[in-house]
Coordinates of C-alpha atoms in Angstrom, one line a residue:
M1 CA 147.7 -157.3 -1.2
S2 CA 144.1 -158.4 -1.5
A3 CA 141.5 -159.1 -4.1
S4 CA 137.7 -159.0 -4.0
A5 CA 135.3 -161.8 -5.0
T6 CA 132.5 -163.8 -3.6
S7 CA 133.6 -167.1 -2.0
P8 CA 131.5 -170.2 -3.0
S9 CA 129.6 -171.8 -0.2
T10 CA 131.1 -175.0 1.1
N11 CA 129.7 -177.7 3.4
T12 CA 131.8 -177.7 6.6
D13 CA 129.4 -180.0 8.6
Q14 CA 130.9 -183.2 7.2
R15 CA 134.0 -184.2 9.1
L16 CA 134.5 -187.8 7.7
L17 CA 134.7 -189.4 4.4
P18 CA 131.5 -191.3 3.4
L19 CA 131.6 -194.9 4.7
A20 CA 130.6 -197.5 2.1
K21 CA 128.7 -200.6 3.3
E22 CA 131.1 -203.0 1.5
D23 CA 134.0 -201.7 3.6
F24 CA 132.4 -203.3 6.7
G25 CA 131.9 -206.7 5.2
L26 CA 134.3 -209.4 6.3
E27 CA 136.4 -211.0 3.6
F28 CA 138.2 -214.3 4.1
R29 CA 141.5 -214.8 2.3
V30 CA 144.3 -217.3 2.5
V31 CA 147.8 -215.7 2.7
A32 CA 150.8 -217.8 2.0
R33 CA 154.4 -216.9 2.9
G34 CA 157.5 -219.1 3.2
G35 CA 155.5 -222.3 3.3
T36 CA 153.1 -221.0 5.9
R37 CA 149.4 -220.6 5.0
R38 CA 147.2 -218.4 7.1
G39 CA 143.4 -218.0 6.8
I40 CA 142.5 -214.4 7.7
R41 CA 139.1 -212.7 8.0
L42 CA 139.2 -208.9 7.8
E43 CA 137.0 -206.1 6.8
R44 CA 137.5 -205.0 3.2
A45 CA 138.9 -201.6 4.3
F46 CA 141.8 -203.3 6.0
W47 CA 142.6 -205.5 3.0
I48 CA 142.7 -202.3 1.0
S49 CA 145.0 -200.7 3.5
L50 CA 147.3 -203.7 3.5
K51 CA 147.5 -203.6 -0.2
Q52 CA 148.5 -199.9 -0.2
M53 CA 151.1 -200.5 2.5
A54 CA 152.6 -203.4 0.6
E55 CA 152.8 -201.3 -2.6
S56 CA 154.4 -198.4 -0.9
R57 CA 157.0 -200.8 0.7
K58 CA 157.5 -202.8 -2.5
C59 CA 156.6 -206.1 -0.9
T60 CA 153.7 -208.5 -0.8
I61 CA 150.7 -208.6 1.6
G62 CA 152.1 -212.0 2.8
M63 CA 155.4 -210.5 3.7
L64 CA 153.6 -207.8 5.8
I65 CA 151.4 -210.2 7.6
D66 CA 154.4 -212.5 8.3
E67 CA 156.2 -209.5 9.9
I68 CA 153.2 -208.6 11.9
A69 CA 152.7 -212.2 13.1
G70 CA 156.4 -212.3 14.1
V71 CA 156.1 -209.1 16.2
Q72 CA 152.8 -210.1 17.8
A73 CA 153.5 -213.8 18.3
Q74 CA 152.7 -213.6 22.0
S75 CA 149.4 -211.9 21.7
G76 CA 147.8 -214.7 19.7
N77 CA 145.3 -212.4 18.0
L78 CA 146.7 -211.8 14.5
T79 CA 143.7 -210.1 13.1
S80 CA 143.7 -207.4 15.8
A81 CA 147.5 -207.0 15.3
I82 CA 146.9 -206.5 11.5
R83 CA 144.2 -203.8 12.2
V84 CA 146.5 -202.0 14.6
A85 CA 149.3 -202.1 12.1
C86 CA 147.1 -200.7 9.4
I87 CA 145.9 -197.9 11.6
R88 CA 149.4 -197.0 12.7
G89 CA 150.7 -197.1 9.2
Q90 CA 148.0 -194.8 7.9
A91 CA 148.5 -192.4 10.9
K92 CA 152.3 -192.2 10.2
E93 CA 151.6 -191.5 6.5
N94 CA 149.1 -188.8 7.4
V95 CA 151.6 -187.1 9.6
T96 CA 154.2 -187.1 6.9
L97 CA 151.7 -185.8 4.3
S98 CA 150.6 -183.1 6.7
K99 CA 154.1 -181.8 7.0
L100 CA 154.4 -181.6 3.2
A101 CA 150.9 -180.3 2.6
S102 CA 151.4 -177.0 4.4
I103 CA 151.6 -173.2 3.7
T104 CA 155.3 -173.6 4.6
T105 CA 155.8 -175.9 1.6
I106 CA 153.9 -173.5 -0.6
N107 CA 156.1 -170.6 0.5
A108 CA 159.2 -172.7 -0.2
I109 CA 158.0 -173.4 -3.7
L110 CA 157.2 -169.8 -4.4
V111 CA 160.6 -168.6 -3.1
A112 CA 162.4 -171.2 -5.3
C113 CA 160.5 -170.0 -8.4
P114 CA 162.5 -167.4 -10.4
S115 CA 159.4 -166.0 -12.1
P116 CA 156.5 -164.0 -10.5
A117 CA 154.2 -166.4 -8.6
F118 CA 151.6 -166.3 -5.9
A119 CA 149.1 -168.5 -4.0
L120 CA 145.4 -167.8 -4.5
T121 CA 142.4 -168.7 -2.3
S122 CA 139.0 -169.8 -3.8
S123 CA 137.8 -166.3 -3.2
K124 CA 140.6 -164.8 -5.3
K125 CA 142.5 -163.5 -2.3
I126 CA 146.3 -163.5 -2.8
L127 CA 147.5 -165.3 0.2
T128 CA 151.2 -165.2 -0.3
F129 CA 153.7 -164.3 -3.1
N130 CA 157.3 -164.3 -4.0
V131 CA 159.8 -161.4 -4.5
P132 CA 159.6 -161.5 -8.3
F133 CA 155.8 -161.0 -8.1
Q134 CA 156.3 -158.1 -5.7
Q135 CA 158.8 -156.6 -8.1
L136 CA 156.4 -157.1 -11.0
V137 CA 153.7 -155.1 -9.2
K138 CA 156.1 -152.3 -8.3
R139 CA 157.3 -152.1 -11.9
Q140 CA 154.0 -152.3 -13.7
L141 CA 151.8 -150.5 -11.2
P142 CA 154.0 -147.8 -9.7
S143 CA 152.4 -146.1 -6.7
G144 CA 152.8 -142.8 -5.1
P145 CA 155.2 -142.1 -2.2
N146 CA 152.4 -142.6 0.3
D147 CA 150.9 -145.8 -1.2
D148 CA 153.7 -148.4 -1.0
A149 CA 151.5 -151.0 0.6
R150 CA 149.1 -151.2 -2.4
H151 CA 146.2 -152.2 -0.2
D152 CA 143.8 -151.5 -3.1
L153 CA 145.4 -154.1 -5.5
K154 CA 142.7 -156.0 -7.3
L155 CA 143.1 -159.3 -9.3
A156 CA 140.8 -160.4 -12.1
L157 CA 141.1 -163.8 -13.9
D158 CA 139.7 -164.5 -17.4
L159 CA 138.6 -167.9 -16.0
N160 CA 136.4 -168.4 -13.0
V161 CA 138.2 -170.0 -10.0
A162 CA 135.6 -172.7 -9.8
D163 CA 136.2 -173.5 -13.5
I164 CA 139.9 -173.7 -12.9
F165 CA 139.5 -176.3 -10.2
A166 CA 137.1 -178.2 -12.4
R167 CA 139.6 -178.3 -15.3
L168 CA 142.3 -179.4 -13.0
D169 CA 140.1 -182.3 -11.8
I170 CA 139.2 -183.3 -15.4
N171 CA 142.7 -182.9 -16.9
G172 CA 144.6 -184.8 -14.3
E173 CA 146.1 -181.7 -12.6
T174 CA 147.6 -180.5 -15.9
P175 CA 148.3 -176.7 -15.5
V176 CA 145.5 -174.4 -16.6
T177 CA 146.4 -171.2 -18.5
S178 CA 144.5 -168.1 -17.9
G179 CA 144.8 -164.4 -18.6
F180 CA 144.7 -162.0 -15.6
V181 CA 144.5 -158.3 -14.8
L182 CA 146.1 -156.6 -11.9
G183 CA 144.8 -153.2 -11.0
T184 CA 145.2 -150.4 -8.5
G185 CA 143.5 -147.1 -8.8
E186 CA 143.4 -146.2 -12.5
R187 CA 146.3 -148.4 -13.5
R188 CA 146.0 -151.9 -15.0
Y189 CA 148.4 -154.6 -16.0
R190 CA 147.4 -157.6 -18.1
G191 CA 149.4 -160.9 -18.3
Q192 CA 149.2 -164.7 -18.6
L193 CA 149.7 -167.3 -16.0
N194 CA 149.7 -171.1 -15.4
V195 CA 147.7 -172.3 -12.5
V196 CA 148.0 -175.6 -10.5
R197 CA 146.4 -176.9 -7.4
A198 CA 148.5 -176.1 -4.3
P199 CA 149.7 -179.1 -2.2
V200 CA 147.4 -178.5 0.7
I201 CA 144.1 -180.1 1.9
E202 CA 142.5 -177.1 3.6
P203 CA 142.0 -174.4 2.6
E204 CA 141.8 -175.2 -1.1
L205 CA 144.4 -173.0 -2.8
L206 CA 145.8 -172.4 -6.3
M207 CA 149.3 -171.6 -7.2
A208 CA 149.7 -169.2 -10.1
F209 CA 152.9 -168.7 -12.1
V210 CA 153.2 -165.6 -14.4
F211 CA 154.9 -166.1 -17.8
G212 CA 155.5 -163.9 -20.8

């Protein structure tokens, strides 16, 4: 199954997030824990990382630093140990998220959905779909005995794909409803679907769930 459309141009040259000048500035803070007060000077980016780590672990920054200090007592360089702990913590979280944010996860969601559903690229190409969607196509767009593959299947959305992404950004990822038309040869099928952003980083995908 495929669909024709022009893919919007994207900038693939940028490999890293923009670096803000304030992230490099050193900030001095006094962290107290169990009667022990420590004066620590770290870049703002590491203080932010420590805060996020503490929130995810439901503890305080002081508790984290106390644990790091206990593990690295022999090194004597607490600030270096904190930086390493932040980097390792972010790396571990990235690995976990990468496993969740995958095509495998998308396929699992589609398989679990009882209604017709499919994943859509920014160029309106149907990347993957579930059995109910396949059954919908066979039922609504019956093909001849020599055309079971339906390579000429076309998809048209009432809303532009770029507009759908924009609405998801504005509305806090609330599903966007759009009409659609599936066509092959002279046959057409019109329906409605709810669209959400797929849980992947790249490529940018949409997940569409047919209803009604």
